[in-house]
Short mmCIF file of C-alpha atoms in Angstrom, two decimals:
data_model
loop_
_atom_site.label_atom_id
_atom_site.label_comp_id
_atom_site.label_asym_id
_atom_site.label_seq_id
_atom_site.Cartn_x
_atom_site.Cartn_y
_atom_site.Cartn_z
CA MET A 300 109.97 109.64 94.74
CA LYS A 301 107.09 111.56 96.24
CA VAL A 302 104.08 109.61 95.62
CA LEU A 303 100.43 110.72 96.08
CA VAL A 304 97.67 108.00 96.53
CA ILE A 305 93.88 109.02 95.60
CA GLY A 306 91.73 106.91 98.02
CA GLY A 307 90.82 105.97 101.27
CA GLY A 308 89.68 102.30 101.72
CA ALA A 309 91.60 98.78 102.61
CA ARG A 310 93.10 98.91 99.04
CA GLU A 311 94.85 102.16 99.47
CA HIS A 312 95.96 101.16 103.06
CA ALA A 313 97.63 98.14 101.01
CA LEU A 314 99.07 100.10 98.38
CA CYS A 315 100.34 102.90 101.04
CA ARG A 316 101.66 100.22 103.00
CA ALA A 317 103.34 98.51 99.82
CA LEU A 318 105.05 101.90 98.83
CA SER A 319 105.78 102.99 101.98
CA LEU A 320 108.34 99.61 102.09
CA ASP A 321 109.72 100.48 99.22
CA PRO A 322 113.13 102.33 99.31
CA ASP A 323 112.86 104.39 96.46
CA VAL A 324 109.75 106.36 98.19
CA SER A 325 110.65 109.36 99.79
CA ALA A 326 107.50 111.20 100.54
CA LEU A 327 104.05 109.32 100.90
CA HIS A 328 100.70 110.94 100.71
CA CYS A 329 97.48 109.84 100.43
CA ALA A 330 94.06 111.83 99.96
CA PRO A 331 91.69 111.53 101.64
CA GLY A 332 92.96 108.54 103.37
CA ASN A 333 91.99 106.81 107.10
CA ALA A 334 92.96 106.35 110.35
CA GLY A 335 95.11 103.39 109.24
CA ILE A 336 96.96 105.12 106.32
CA ALA A 337 97.77 107.99 108.85
CA ASP A 338 100.29 106.02 110.33
CA VAL A 339 102.27 105.35 106.92
CA ALA A 340 101.24 108.30 104.97
CA GLU A 341 101.05 112.26 105.20
CA LEU A 342 96.53 112.83 104.48
CA HIS A 343 95.15 115.41 103.16
CA THR A 344 91.56 116.52 101.96
CA VAL A 345 90.50 116.35 98.61
CA ASP A 346 87.55 115.86 96.86
CA ALA A 347 88.74 112.62 94.80
CA LEU A 348 86.02 113.00 92.21
CA ASP A 349 87.43 116.86 91.04
CA GLY A 350 90.56 116.10 88.42
CA GLY A 351 91.00 119.89 88.62
CA ALA A 352 91.45 119.63 92.27
CA VAL A 353 93.48 116.27 92.62
CA ALA A 354 96.26 117.32 89.97
CA ALA A 355 96.10 121.08 91.78
CA LEU A 356 97.07 119.17 95.30
CA ALA A 357 99.50 116.29 93.68
CA GLY A 358 101.19 120.16 91.79
CA ARG A 359 101.70 121.23 95.93
CA LEU A 360 103.16 118.16 96.89
CA GLU A 361 105.55 118.48 94.05
CA ALA A 362 104.39 114.39 93.69
CA ASP A 363 106.28 112.20 90.64
CA LEU A 364 103.58 109.84 90.51
CA VAL A 365 99.59 109.53 91.28
CA VAL A 366 98.13 106.89 92.00
CA VAL A 367 94.19 106.99 91.37
CA GLY A 368 92.85 103.75 94.06
CA PRO A 369 88.96 103.57 93.26
CA GLU A 370 86.75 103.62 89.95
CA ALA A 371 84.30 106.33 90.60
CA PRO A 372 87.53 108.92 89.95
CA LEU A 373 88.69 106.83 87.16
CA VAL A 374 85.59 107.32 85.59
CA ALA A 375 85.52 110.67 86.22
CA GLY A 376 88.44 111.11 84.31
CA VAL A 377 90.29 112.12 86.94
CA ALA A 378 93.96 110.86 86.16
CA ASP A 379 93.19 112.82 82.70
CA ALA A 380 93.52 115.62 84.57
CA VAL A 381 96.61 114.71 86.37
CA ARG A 382 98.24 113.92 83.14
CA ALA A 383 97.27 117.65 81.56
CA ALA A 384 99.10 118.81 84.20
CA GLY A 385 102.02 117.39 83.03
CA ILE A 386 102.42 114.70 86.54
CA ALA A 387 102.96 110.74 86.05
CA CYS A 388 99.80 109.24 87.13
CA PHE A 389 99.12 105.38 87.47
CA GLY A 390 95.05 104.81 86.35
CA PRO A 391 93.66 104.69 82.99
CA SER A 392 91.83 107.62 81.29
CA ARG A 393 88.29 107.80 81.54
CA GLU A 394 87.14 106.50 78.07
CA ALA A 395 89.59 103.11 79.21
CA ALA A 396 88.25 102.98 82.45
CA GLN A 397 84.57 102.66 80.77
CA LEU A 398 85.80 98.82 80.88
CA GLU A 399 84.51 98.78 84.15
CA GLY A 400 81.95 102.01 83.82
CA SER A 401 79.81 100.13 81.34
CA LYS A 402 79.29 96.25 81.00
CA ALA A 403 78.20 96.85 77.47
CA PHE A 404 81.49 98.76 76.43
CA ALA A 405 83.38 95.98 78.00
CA LYS A 406 81.46 93.71 76.23
CA GLU A 407 81.86 95.33 72.89
CA VAL A 408 85.35 95.21 73.70
CA MET A 409 85.56 91.48 74.37
CA ALA A 410 83.52 90.69 71.38
CA ALA A 411 86.07 93.05 69.06
CA ALA A 412 89.23 91.63 70.79
CA ASN A 413 87.59 87.55 70.44
CA VAL A 414 88.25 87.52 74.22
CA PRO A 415 86.04 84.04 75.73
CA THR A 416 82.84 85.37 78.21
CA ALA A 417 79.21 84.89 79.14
CA ARG A 418 76.64 85.72 75.78
CA SER A 419 74.85 88.56 77.12
CA TYR A 420 71.96 91.28 75.72
CA VAL A 421 72.14 94.46 77.01
CA CYS A 422 68.73 95.40 77.61
CA THR A 423 66.62 99.09 77.85
CA THR A 424 63.21 98.19 78.04
CA PRO A 425 60.53 95.55 79.88
CA ASP A 426 60.10 93.64 76.72
CA GLU A 427 63.68 93.15 76.27
CA VAL A 428 64.50 92.59 79.93
CA ASP A 429 61.53 89.74 79.78
CA GLU A 430 63.02 88.12 76.13
CA ALA A 431 66.27 87.48 77.45
CA LEU A 432 65.79 86.22 81.19
CA ASP A 433 63.63 83.97 79.01
CA ALA A 434 66.44 83.07 76.39
CA PHE A 435 68.94 82.29 79.44
CA GLY A 436 66.71 80.61 81.87
CA ALA A 437 67.90 80.37 85.41
CA PRO A 438 69.98 80.67 87.31
CA TYR A 439 70.00 84.56 86.28
CA VAL A 440 72.58 86.94 86.07
CA VAL A 441 71.81 90.86 86.01
CA LYS A 442 74.03 93.35 85.94
CA ASP A 443 73.87 97.01 86.24
CA ASP A 444 75.07 98.57 83.26
CA GLY A 445 76.92 101.38 85.45
CA LEU A 446 79.32 101.35 88.22
CA ALA A 447 77.61 99.78 91.60
CA ALA A 448 80.90 99.45 93.69
CA GLY A 449 80.60 95.39 93.32
CA LYS A 450 76.88 95.46 94.19
CA GLY A 451 75.29 95.75 91.49
CA VAL A 452 75.20 92.35 90.38
CA VAL A 453 72.29 89.87 91.35
CA VAL A 454 72.67 85.81 90.82
CA THR A 455 69.12 84.33 91.71
CA ALA A 456 67.26 81.02 90.30
CA ASP A 457 63.76 83.30 91.39
CA LEU A 458 62.36 85.15 88.18
CA GLU A 459 60.89 88.02 89.60
CA GLN A 460 63.63 88.95 91.79
CA ALA A 461 65.86 89.36 88.49
CA ARG A 462 62.86 91.28 86.93
CA GLU A 463 62.82 93.66 89.90
CA HIS A 464 66.62 94.18 89.77
CA ALA A 465 66.81 94.96 85.68
CA LEU A 466 63.87 97.04 85.79
CA ALA A 467 65.67 99.09 88.62
CA CYS A 468 68.50 99.75 86.53
CA GLY A 469 67.56 101.38 83.47
CA ARG A 470 70.52 100.06 80.99
CA VAL A 471 71.02 96.47 82.10
CA VAL A 472 72.96 93.60 81.05
CA ILE A 473 71.56 90.05 81.41
CA GLU A 474 74.00 87.13 80.50
CA GLU A 475 74.29 83.29 80.79
CA TYR A 476 75.47 81.89 84.38
CA LEU A 477 79.21 80.09 84.13
CA ASP A 478 79.80 77.75 86.24
CA GLY A 479 82.89 77.13 88.26
CA PRO A 480 85.54 78.65 90.45
CA GLU A 481 85.79 82.33 90.38
CA VAL A 482 89.45 83.73 89.87
CA SER A 483 90.59 87.01 89.85
CA LEU A 484 93.72 87.99 87.94
CA PHE A 485 95.36 91.68 87.89
CA ALA A 486 97.87 92.52 85.25
CA ILE A 487 99.43 96.17 85.45
CA THR A 488 99.70 98.02 81.90
CA ASP A 489 101.05 100.65 80.39
CA GLY A 490 98.97 100.09 77.12
CA GLU A 491 101.29 98.01 75.39
CA THR A 492 103.24 95.83 77.30
CA VAL A 493 101.15 93.54 79.93
CA LEU A 494 102.91 92.53 83.49
CA PRO A 495 100.52 90.06 84.91
CA LEU A 496 100.56 89.51 88.97
CA GLN A 497 99.04 86.53 91.19
CA PRO A 498 95.58 85.50 90.87
CA ALA A 499 93.97 85.78 93.98
CA GLN A 500 89.91 84.68 94.90
CA ASP A 501 87.64 86.57 96.77
CA PHE A 502 83.92 85.99 98.37
CA LYS A 503 81.19 87.81 97.82
CA ARG A 504 78.99 86.53 100.07
CA ALA A 505 78.24 88.21 103.56
CA LEU A 506 77.80 84.75 104.61
CA ASP A 507 79.55 81.68 105.55
CA GLY A 508 79.56 78.67 102.93
CA ASP A 509 78.32 81.83 100.34
CA GLU A 510 74.86 81.87 101.65
CA GLY A 511 73.44 85.61 102.24
CA PRO A 512 73.80 89.12 99.68
CA ASN A 513 76.27 89.91 97.91
CA THR A 514 79.16 92.23 99.33
CA GLY A 515 82.08 94.29 98.49
CA GLY A 516 84.18 91.19 98.97
CA MET A 517 84.38 89.95 102.47
CA GLY A 518 88.02 88.03 102.27
CA ALA A 519 90.36 86.42 99.49
CA TYR A 520 93.64 84.72 99.41
CA SER A 521 96.26 83.68 97.31
CA PRO A 522 98.31 81.58 95.66
CA LEU A 523 95.60 79.25 94.27
CA PRO A 524 96.63 75.57 94.75
CA TRP A 525 94.12 74.03 93.43
CA ALA A 526 94.29 76.27 90.02
CA ASP A 527 96.47 74.90 86.86
CA PRO A 528 99.76 76.00 86.79
CA LYS A 529 99.25 77.77 83.11
CA LEU A 530 96.41 79.47 84.34
CA VAL A 531 98.59 82.60 84.38
CA ASP A 532 99.77 82.38 80.90
CA GLU A 533 96.52 81.39 79.38
CA VAL A 534 94.47 84.46 80.59
CA MET A 535 97.45 86.68 79.43
CA GLU A 536 97.07 84.98 76.05
CA SER A 537 93.34 84.86 75.66
CA VAL A 538 92.31 87.90 77.95
CA LEU A 539 94.39 90.17 79.10
CA GLN A 540 96.77 91.26 76.04
CA PRO A 541 94.22 90.50 73.42
CA THR A 542 92.00 93.52 75.48
CA VAL A 543 94.74 95.84 76.16
CA ASP A 544 95.81 95.68 72.31
CA GLU A 545 92.00 96.26 71.28
CA LEU A 546 92.01 99.36 73.28
CA ARG A 547 95.54 100.44 71.91
CA ARG A 548 93.56 99.92 68.42
CA ARG A 549 90.61 101.75 69.32
CA GLY A 550 92.39 105.23 70.00
CA THR A 551 92.31 105.08 74.14
CA PRO A 552 95.22 103.00 75.35
CA PHE A 553 94.48 101.26 79.04
CA ALA A 554 97.30 102.21 81.35
CA GLY A 555 96.98 101.36 84.64
CA LEU A 556 95.84 98.50 86.44
CA LEU A 557 93.32 95.75 84.83
CA TYR A 558 91.69 93.50 86.62
CA ALA A 559 90.06 90.34 84.76
CA GLY A 560 87.04 88.63 87.20
CA LEU A 561 87.15 84.88 85.73
CA ALA A 562 85.08 81.84 85.93
CA ILE A 563 86.80 78.70 85.19
CA THR A 564 84.26 76.49 83.33
CA SER A 565 83.62 73.31 82.32
CA ARG A 566 84.40 75.01 78.79
CA GLY A 567 87.27 77.21 79.42
CA VAL A 568 88.50 80.33 81.39
CA ARG A 569 85.58 83.18 80.45
CA VAL A 570 85.42 86.34 81.95
CA ILE A 571 82.89 87.71 84.34
CA GLU A 572 83.84 91.52 84.56
CA PHE A 573 86.56 93.54 83.86
CA ASN A 574 87.59 96.40 86.71
CA ALA A 575 90.14 99.14 85.59
CA ARG A 576 91.90 99.20 89.13
CA PHE A 577 93.20 96.90 91.87
CA GLY A 578 90.48 95.10 93.76
CA ASP A 579 89.67 94.97 97.35
CA PRO A 580 89.79 92.58 99.49
CA GLU A 581 92.35 90.86 96.61
CA THR A 582 94.99 93.82 96.79
CA GLN A 583 95.35 92.98 100.53
CA VAL A 584 97.17 89.34 99.24
CA VAL A 585 98.46 89.97 96.30
CA LEU A 586 100.68 92.95 97.39
CA ALA A 587 101.20 90.84 100.67
CA ARG A 588 103.28 88.46 98.62
CA LEU A 589 104.79 90.44 96.01
CA LYS A 590 108.81 91.34 96.61
CA THR A 591 109.07 93.60 93.96
CA PRO A 592 109.06 97.24 95.10
CA LEU A 593 105.87 98.57 93.66
CA ALA A 594 106.38 102.53 93.12
CA GLY A 595 109.12 101.71 90.08
CA VAL A 596 106.74 99.08 88.46
CA LEU A 597 103.92 101.94 88.44
CA LEU A 598 106.16 104.96 87.54
CA ASN A 599 106.91 102.65 84.44
CA ALA A 600 103.35 101.82 83.71
CA ALA A 601 102.40 105.32 84.00
CA ARG A 602 105.18 106.48 81.38
CA GLY A 603 104.98 103.88 79.31
CA THR A 604 108.49 102.42 79.94
CA LEU A 605 106.91 99.04 81.14
CA ALA A 606 109.21 96.62 78.64
CA ASP A 607 111.83 98.21 80.86
CA GLU A 608 110.68 96.29 83.80
CA PRO A 609 112.02 92.79 84.51
CA PRO A 610 109.88 89.80 85.41
CA LEU A 611 108.19 90.79 89.14
CA ASN A 612 109.66 89.07 92.18
CA TRP A 613 107.38 86.90 94.40
CA ARG A 614 107.23 85.74 97.99
CA GLY A 615 106.89 81.75 98.39
CA GLU A 616 104.44 82.92 101.02
CA SER A 617 100.52 82.60 101.00
CA ALA A 618 98.37 85.05 101.85
CA VAL A 619 94.76 85.46 103.75
CA THR A 620 92.88 88.50 104.28
CA VAL A 621 89.76 88.84 106.33
CA VAL A 622 87.42 91.57 106.02
CA ILE A 623 85.58 92.60 109.55
CA ALA A 624 82.01 94.56 108.78
CA SER A 625 79.87 96.66 110.54
CA HIS A 626 76.43 95.67 112.11
CA ASN A 627 74.37 95.53 109.52
CA TYR A 628 76.70 95.28 106.17
CA PRO A 629 75.67 95.39 102.95
CA GLY A 630 72.76 97.29 104.25
CA THR A 631 72.88 100.65 105.43
CA PRO A 632 75.82 100.48 108.06
CA ARG A 633 76.16 101.57 111.28
CA THR A 634 78.95 103.67 111.94
CA GLY A 635 81.26 105.43 115.15
CA ASP A 636 81.23 102.46 116.99
CA PRO A 637 84.98 102.38 118.70
CA ILE A 638 87.73 99.48 117.90
CA GLY A 639 89.64 97.81 120.25
CA GLY A 640 92.42 95.53 119.92
CA LEU A 641 94.55 97.11 116.90
CA ASP A 642 97.54 97.74 119.28
CA GLU A 643 97.27 94.01 120.45
CA VAL A 644 97.19 92.91 117.01
CA THR A 645 100.57 95.26 116.51
CA GLU A 646 102.19 93.95 119.23
CA GLN A 647 101.57 89.94 119.55
CA ASP A 648 101.03 89.10 115.75
CA ALA A 649 103.46 91.31 113.41
CA PRO A 650 104.66 91.42 111.09
CA HIS A 651 102.89 87.91 109.80
CA ALA A 652 99.90 89.35 110.89
CA TYR A 653 98.66 93.16 110.48
CA VAL A 654 95.49 95.09 109.98
CA LEU A 655 94.75 97.39 106.64
CA HIS A 656 91.62 99.62 107.68
CA ALA A 657 89.03 100.76 105.01
CA GLY A 658 85.93 102.21 106.67
CA THR A 659 87.82 103.95 109.94
CA ARG A 660 88.29 107.69 111.08
CA ARG A 661 90.00 109.29 114.37
CA GLU A 662 87.99 110.65 117.04
CA GLY A 663 90.36 112.10 119.45
CA ASP A 664 92.40 109.07 120.86
CA ALA A 665 89.88 106.46 119.59
CA ILE A 666 89.43 104.75 115.67
CA VAL A 667 85.98 104.81 115.15
CA SER A 668 84.14 102.72 112.64
CA ALA A 669 83.47 104.83 109.58
CA GLY A 670 81.80 102.29 106.89
CA GLY A 671 80.59 98.83 105.89
CA ARG A 672 83.59 97.33 105.65
CA VAL A 673 85.77 98.36 108.39
CA LEU A 674 88.91 96.28 107.94
CA SER A 675 91.07 93.94 106.44
CA VAL A 676 92.83 91.75 109.12
CA THR A 677 95.89 90.42 106.32
CA ALA A 678 98.60 87.55 107.38
CA THR A 679 100.76 85.74 105.43
CA GLY A 680 101.95 81.84 106.00
CA GLU A 681 104.30 79.16 104.76
CA ASP A 682 100.80 77.63 103.21
CA LEU A 683 97.58 78.85 103.30
CA THR A 684 96.83 76.96 106.49
CA GLU A 685 99.57 78.80 108.18
CA ALA A 686 98.18 82.19 106.96
CA ARG A 687 94.67 81.32 107.75
CA ASP A 688 95.46 80.45 111.66
CA ARG A 689 97.26 83.83 111.74
CA ALA A 690 94.80 86.30 110.32
CA TYR A 691 92.17 84.69 112.61
CA THR A 692 94.06 84.90 115.22
CA ALA A 693 94.60 88.25 114.78
CA VAL A 694 90.64 88.69 114.11
CA GLY A 695 89.66 87.27 117.06
CA ARG A 696 91.93 90.26 118.85
CA ILE A 697 89.73 93.44 117.58
CA HIS A 698 86.85 94.08 119.16
CA LEU A 699 83.66 95.90 116.95
CA ASP A 700 79.78 96.01 118.46
CA GLY A 701 77.77 94.51 116.08
CA SER A 702 80.43 93.63 113.57
CA HIS A 703 80.39 90.05 111.75
CA HIS A 704 83.20 88.30 109.44
CA ARG A 705 83.30 84.98 107.35
CA LYS A 706 84.39 82.26 109.37
CA ASP A 707 85.77 79.86 106.03
CA ILE A 708 87.86 82.34 104.25
CA ALA A 709 90.49 80.05 102.12
CA ALA A 710 89.18 77.10 104.19
CA LYS A 711 88.38 74.69 101.12
CA ALA A 712 92.20 76.07 99.00
CA ALA A 713 93.79 75.45 102.75
CA SER A 714 92.64 71.66 102.37
CA HIS A 715 93.92 71.18 99.12
CA SER A 716 97.63 72.81 99.93
#
């Protein structure tokens, strides 16, 4: 099977790594990719938001399957263009991707499917904003209706800050605050059959102790030793299957990766948000634990034959990923700094720990930073304690001037396991 992956972050590196280990994959391509992905896939340049260009590239490469990584190309309809060219594509249509592209649409679908979520108001005027903030009180949860790469949400006890964010957004969703720990659960679906993956937890805040501004995610771990063993079954029944069924009923079936961001509240599981693609950095730890070869599962989802897929096999190991971010992230990051120590990790920590590239590029013989989140250092172990130790040992070998990372990823969970 020839596979083309679209995107260039650590999520795509994790996908390419898993696909490169699949004996059924005879050729692996990625566009645009990054310096790390170049080790496992052939890179191509393409405008990832141009469906026609992506479909043409897939045609030239005689790809059997296209996997669209990031949300923006999905919301732009790239998967539709690839399918229209007669090529199997893993990723929802433009209409179905509105589940992530519009918070208001997602709320509408959840209401129709009876999926438990936070009470909310969609606001477009300053008066509506004030009414909604007043109705819920602090802490205030304010979400930009559109795509914001994980950074369009403000959770704050400061009324002025909440109001300022809401007015800057245009169309905004204001909702009640959900207490309790957050969990990410991914499911692969062909629009009918739903195949859940293993849950993970990510860390959104920039600094230790969940302090500092929201980011796209600073680390993750899986499994969750503290979670109810019945969690996946419960979420399948109350969230994932009803959502997939409702989208099919509307004539916009969702085929691809459905990501449910959940809060385990005192009143039960509630959906915080849906995404229409693999999450970053959770993909890094979930795929580290997946034993089943990935390509066939994604192809079955793309072809509508997921019901033929046997249950997924999982390794008994735990996985932890730690994000190394560039100077000033999540503000405007500094780029172009050389990255040292990558070879040392390969030589001394493989196969238990490895580095997935996010924002990197090659300059001559050097690999330099090219984004906010630069690397995802990922490790597996018998339990979370061993996986953490291995991840942080590998992090310690990497040099990137001005970089920062959290030192407490999975620390609390490791003490449970």
